[in-house]
Short mmCIF file of C-alpha atoms in Angstrom, two decimals:
data_model
loop_
_atom_site.label_atom_id
_atom_site.label_comp_id
_atom_site.label_asym_id
_atom_site.label_seq_id
_atom_site.Cartn_x
_atom_site.Cartn_y
_atom_site.Cartn_z
CA MET G 1 13.06 49.34 52.49
CA ALA G 2 12.85 49.72 56.32
CA ILE G 3 13.87 46.16 56.82
CA GLU G 4 16.59 44.76 54.68
CA THR G 5 17.63 41.10 54.64
CA GLU G 6 20.56 38.96 53.23
CA ARG G 7 21.12 35.26 53.18
CA ARG G 8 24.70 34.43 54.10
CA ASP G 9 24.49 30.78 53.47
CA ARG G 10 22.55 29.13 56.41
CA VAL G 11 22.48 32.60 58.28
CA PHE G 12 19.73 35.16 57.83
CA LEU G 13 21.02 38.81 58.28
CA ILE G 14 18.34 41.32 59.10
CA HIS G 15 18.93 45.13 59.13
CA LEU G 16 16.74 47.60 60.75
CA ASN G 17 17.13 50.23 57.93
CA ARG G 18 15.67 53.62 59.30
CA PRO G 19 18.84 55.23 60.42
CA GLU G 20 17.39 58.81 60.02
CA ALA G 21 14.91 57.95 62.95
CA LEU G 22 17.59 56.03 65.00
CA ASN G 23 16.13 52.65 63.43
CA ALA G 24 13.03 53.34 65.38
CA LEU G 25 9.94 51.43 64.17
CA ASP G 26 6.82 52.93 62.70
CA ILE G 27 3.73 50.62 62.03
CA ALA G 28 4.64 49.71 58.54
CA SER G 29 8.39 48.63 59.52
CA MET G 30 6.97 46.79 62.33
CA ARG G 31 4.99 44.85 60.16
CA GLU G 32 7.97 44.24 57.93
CA LEU G 33 10.08 43.07 60.65
CA ASN G 34 7.34 40.71 61.72
CA GLU G 35 7.12 39.40 58.17
CA ARG G 36 10.87 38.89 57.71
CA LEU G 37 11.16 36.98 61.09
CA ARG G 38 8.25 34.76 59.80
CA GLU G 39 10.26 33.98 56.80
CA PHE G 40 13.17 33.20 58.77
CA ARG G 41 11.09 30.75 61.02
CA ASP G 42 9.56 29.07 58.17
CA ASP G 43 12.50 28.46 55.86
CA PRO G 44 14.24 25.07 56.66
CA GLU G 45 17.43 26.26 54.91
CA LEU G 46 17.98 28.94 57.32
CA LEU G 47 19.41 28.05 60.80
CA VAL G 48 20.34 31.10 62.54
CA ALA G 49 19.46 34.92 62.19
CA VAL G 50 21.42 38.00 63.07
CA LEU G 51 19.59 41.20 63.78
CA THR G 52 21.45 44.64 63.56
CA GLY G 53 20.67 48.31 63.08
CA ALA G 54 21.84 50.26 59.92
CA GLY G 55 24.86 52.78 60.98
CA GLU G 56 26.74 53.01 64.09
CA ARG G 57 24.26 55.20 66.17
CA ALA G 58 21.41 52.87 67.06
CA PHE G 59 20.45 49.28 66.99
CA CYS G 60 16.81 50.43 67.64
CA THR G 61 15.17 52.96 69.74
CA GLY G 62 11.68 51.49 69.92
CA ALA G 63 8.58 52.69 68.53
CA ASP G 64 8.79 55.84 66.43
CA LEU G 65 6.91 58.27 68.63
CA LYS G 66 6.11 60.53 65.95
CA LYS G 67 4.45 57.96 63.94
CA THR G 68 2.66 56.05 66.59
CA LEU G 69 0.46 58.55 68.28
CA PRO G 70 -2.51 57.46 70.27
CA PRO G 71 -4.83 56.14 67.81
CA GLN G 72 -8.60 56.60 67.08
CA THR G 73 -9.52 53.08 67.95
CA SER G 74 -9.43 51.62 71.28
CA PHE G 75 -6.49 49.28 72.24
CA ALA G 76 -8.81 46.26 72.66
CA GLU G 77 -10.16 46.85 69.16
CA ALA G 78 -6.77 47.06 67.64
CA TYR G 79 -5.31 44.04 69.61
CA PHE G 80 -8.10 41.75 69.04
CA ALA G 81 -8.66 42.37 65.34
CA PRO G 82 -6.92 40.23 62.83
CA TYR G 83 -3.52 40.94 62.29
CA GLU G 84 -4.01 42.12 58.86
CA GLN G 85 -6.53 44.52 59.77
CA SER G 86 -4.54 46.13 62.69
CA VAL G 87 -3.29 49.62 61.50
CA ASP G 88 -2.65 51.63 64.49
CA GLU G 89 -0.48 51.45 67.56
CA GLY G 90 -2.48 48.52 68.69
CA LEU G 91 -0.50 46.57 66.55
CA TYR G 92 2.73 47.46 68.20
CA VAL G 93 2.52 44.91 70.90
CA ARG G 94 1.96 42.14 68.58
CA ALA G 95 4.35 43.00 65.74
CA ILE G 96 7.13 43.72 68.04
CA THR G 97 6.80 40.62 70.32
CA ILE G 98 9.24 38.24 68.80
CA SER G 99 8.70 35.39 71.33
CA GLU G 100 4.97 35.16 70.05
CA LEU G 101 6.13 33.90 66.74
CA ARG G 102 7.43 30.95 68.43
CA ILE G 103 10.76 30.76 66.43
CA ASN G 104 12.59 27.56 67.45
CA LYS G 105 16.02 28.91 65.83
CA PRO G 106 18.64 30.94 67.30
CA LEU G 107 18.39 34.77 67.17
CA ILE G 108 21.59 36.80 67.73
CA ALA G 109 21.28 40.62 68.46
CA ALA G 110 24.26 42.65 67.07
CA VAL G 111 23.68 45.90 68.92
CA ASN G 112 25.18 48.81 67.48
CA GLY G 113 24.72 52.05 69.34
CA HIS G 114 21.37 52.75 71.38
CA ALA G 115 19.00 49.85 72.27
CA LEU G 116 16.24 51.72 73.93
CA GLY G 117 12.70 50.99 74.68
CA GLY G 118 11.19 48.31 72.20
CA GLY G 119 14.77 48.05 70.76
CA MET G 120 16.03 46.69 73.92
CA GLU G 121 13.12 44.55 74.01
CA ILE G 122 13.82 43.17 70.78
CA ALA G 123 17.36 42.54 71.91
CA LEU G 124 16.00 40.76 75.11
CA ASP G 125 14.10 38.43 72.71
CA CYS G 126 17.19 37.29 71.25
CA ASP G 127 19.10 34.30 72.34
CA VAL G 128 22.67 35.87 72.10
CA ARG G 129 23.48 39.66 72.43
CA ILE G 130 26.68 41.03 71.16
CA ALA G 131 27.37 44.84 71.55
CA SER G 132 29.81 47.27 69.80
CA ASP G 133 31.65 49.17 72.52
CA ASN G 134 29.61 52.34 71.78
CA ALA G 135 26.30 50.46 72.67
CA THR G 136 23.76 51.68 75.33
CA PHE G 137 20.89 49.96 76.79
CA GLY G 138 17.80 51.30 78.46
CA LEU G 139 13.91 51.02 79.17
CA PRO G 140 12.99 54.95 79.28
CA GLU G 141 9.09 54.31 79.42
CA ALA G 142 8.63 55.38 82.75
CA ARG G 143 10.10 58.96 81.81
CA TRP G 144 7.18 59.07 79.29
CA ALA G 145 4.43 57.88 81.72
CA SER G 146 4.42 54.42 80.31
CA VAL G 147 5.85 50.82 80.76
CA PRO G 148 7.51 48.44 78.43
CA ALA G 149 4.95 46.80 76.22
CA VAL G 150 6.29 43.39 75.11
CA GLY G 151 8.09 41.93 78.13
CA GLY G 152 10.83 44.33 78.81
CA VAL G 153 10.47 44.22 82.48
CA SER G 154 9.92 40.52 82.89
CA LYS G 155 12.77 39.61 80.58
CA LEU G 156 15.22 42.01 81.96
CA LEU G 157 14.58 40.96 85.63
CA ARG G 158 15.50 37.26 84.28
CA ALA G 159 18.60 38.35 82.29
CA VAL G 160 20.38 40.39 85.14
CA PRO G 161 20.47 40.76 88.75
CA ARG G 162 17.13 42.31 90.19
CA ALA G 163 18.57 45.20 91.85
CA VAL G 164 20.33 46.19 88.52
CA ALA G 165 17.25 45.47 86.61
CA MET G 166 14.85 47.59 88.98
CA LYS G 167 17.06 50.63 89.01
CA MET G 168 17.28 50.64 85.10
CA ILE G 169 13.38 50.15 84.85
CA LEU G 170 12.60 52.74 87.63
CA THR G 171 14.94 55.47 86.66
CA GLY G 172 14.79 54.94 82.84
CA ASP G 173 18.68 55.56 83.04
CA ARG G 174 20.81 53.89 80.20
CA ILE G 175 23.87 51.55 80.76
CA ASP G 176 26.96 51.39 78.50
CA ALA G 177 28.36 48.31 76.70
CA ALA G 178 30.93 47.71 79.29
CA GLU G 179 28.34 47.71 81.97
CA ALA G 180 26.05 45.47 80.15
CA HIS G 181 29.00 42.98 79.88
CA ARG G 182 29.85 43.18 83.54
CA ILE G 183 26.31 42.36 84.58
CA GLY G 184 25.74 39.68 81.95
CA LEU G 185 23.43 41.28 79.65
CA VAL G 186 25.61 40.95 76.51
CA SER G 187 28.03 37.90 75.99
CA ASP G 188 30.60 39.92 73.80
CA VAL G 189 31.85 43.58 73.32
CA VAL G 190 33.67 44.42 70.17
CA PRO G 191 34.61 47.46 68.21
CA PRO G 192 31.81 48.77 65.80
CA ASP G 193 33.58 47.93 62.63
CA ARG G 194 33.88 44.21 63.99
CA LEU G 195 30.26 43.92 65.20
CA VAL G 196 28.47 42.18 62.18
CA ASP G 197 31.40 40.16 61.32
CA HIS G 198 31.82 38.91 64.77
CA ALA G 199 28.06 38.07 65.13
CA LEU G 200 28.16 36.36 61.79
CA ALA G 201 31.11 34.19 62.98
CA VAL G 202 29.12 33.14 66.07
CA ALA G 203 26.03 32.49 63.93
CA ASN G 204 28.12 30.32 61.58
CA ARG G 205 29.67 28.34 64.55
CA ILE G 206 25.94 27.69 65.66
CA ALA G 207 24.67 26.72 62.19
CA GLY G 208 27.48 24.29 61.93
CA ASN G 209 26.17 22.16 64.83
CA GLY G 210 23.36 19.65 64.63
CA PRO G 211 20.26 21.50 63.72
CA LEU G 212 18.04 19.41 65.69
CA ALA G 213 20.19 19.70 68.73
CA VAL G 214 20.19 23.37 68.41
CA LYS G 215 16.49 23.69 67.98
CA SER G 216 16.17 21.40 70.99
CA LEU G 217 18.41 23.70 73.14
CA LYS G 218 16.45 26.78 72.09
CA THR G 219 13.15 25.10 72.96
CA LEU G 220 14.78 24.25 76.37
CA SER G 221 15.73 27.85 76.89
CA GLN G 222 12.30 28.96 76.17
CA ARG G 223 10.58 26.44 78.49
CA THR G 224 12.57 25.74 81.31
CA GLY G 225 12.46 29.18 82.96
CA ASP G 226 8.87 28.58 83.98
CA LEU G 227 9.44 24.84 85.37
CA PRO G 228 10.62 23.51 88.63
CA LEU G 229 14.12 21.90 88.44
CA THR G 230 12.91 18.39 88.56
CA GLU G 231 10.44 19.18 85.54
CA SER G 232 13.08 20.90 83.82
CA VAL G 233 15.66 18.02 84.01
CA GLN G 234 12.80 15.61 82.87
CA LEU G 235 12.30 17.86 79.70
CA GLU G 236 15.99 17.78 78.98
CA GLN G 237 15.76 13.79 79.23
CA LEU G 238 12.89 13.64 76.94
CA LEU G 239 14.54 15.81 74.44
CA TRP G 240 17.78 13.87 74.74
CA GLY G 241 15.95 10.75 74.08
CA LEU G 242 14.31 12.11 71.06
CA LEU G 243 17.75 12.98 69.57
CA ARG G 244 19.39 9.65 70.64
CA ASP G 245 18.61 7.76 67.44
CA THR G 246 18.64 10.38 64.90
CA GLU G 247 20.96 10.26 61.77
CA ASP G 248 22.61 13.57 63.04
CA ARG G 249 23.47 12.24 66.43
CA VAL G 250 25.20 8.93 64.90
CA GLU G 251 26.88 11.26 62.25
CA GLY G 252 28.21 13.58 65.22
CA ARG G 253 29.69 10.50 66.87
CA THR G 254 31.24 8.88 63.76
CA ALA G 255 32.79 12.17 62.66
CA PHE G 256 34.28 12.61 65.94
CA ALA G 257 35.91 9.21 65.84
CA GLU G 258 37.09 9.73 62.21
CA ARG G 259 38.41 13.40 63.11
CA ARG G 260 36.34 15.03 60.43
CA THR G 261 33.82 17.83 60.42
CA PRO G 262 30.25 16.28 60.84
CA GLU G 263 27.86 16.83 57.91
CA TYR G 264 24.57 17.18 59.46
CA ARG G 265 21.14 16.63 57.60
CA GLY G 266 18.74 17.76 60.34
CA ARG G 267 17.15 14.25 60.58
#
């Protein structure tokens, strides 16, 4: 299978499994990734997902250019057709845009090797990015007379300083893991053989927190970037109020007072 998944208690591990193509995504694997992410979103037992690539050479190198050649139909026809009927490159924008799925649970990108083009856009759609020390990042679309299709420019400009982002976007050059860490694109850099274990450890720490609080924090991260500061703070206050009387919040305070691990139930 092009996309392999594994349940690790409350954590969903997703492997992009096309190492022979540097984990580039063709139409079939884009569909499959979209479906697995929906599965994660809709399963109340799963709290955090970790996305990584098979092997150590690549996290994902975006669209498989050999299998996503210009289609016979127009982009408008493919884009506005029902999702199930979209069969050509027009599906790419819809299938790989994680933000459109409205997932209110944390996503962690465990970036092993190259994260290029659409692969970097997948990483940018994740809430936490952890890199192996052989990882590279880039948006090379300008070299091939195109632009990032699923938010790469907008999200990179929000993730790192503007001058750094614009240099990457306009030149198509890559940066290595050390530089990605220096500019704040990734939170951690670890050896390749520790990458998935480290990402799972972070995922399990998140999964051990109050699930309603974690979902609220994800909601804040998705919405506050487009709000003025006063409205952003108001949203924080609203979500705090929604959580104030929940069983989990009471349990958290009780567990703290009793010096024990809290047992959250998501209510």
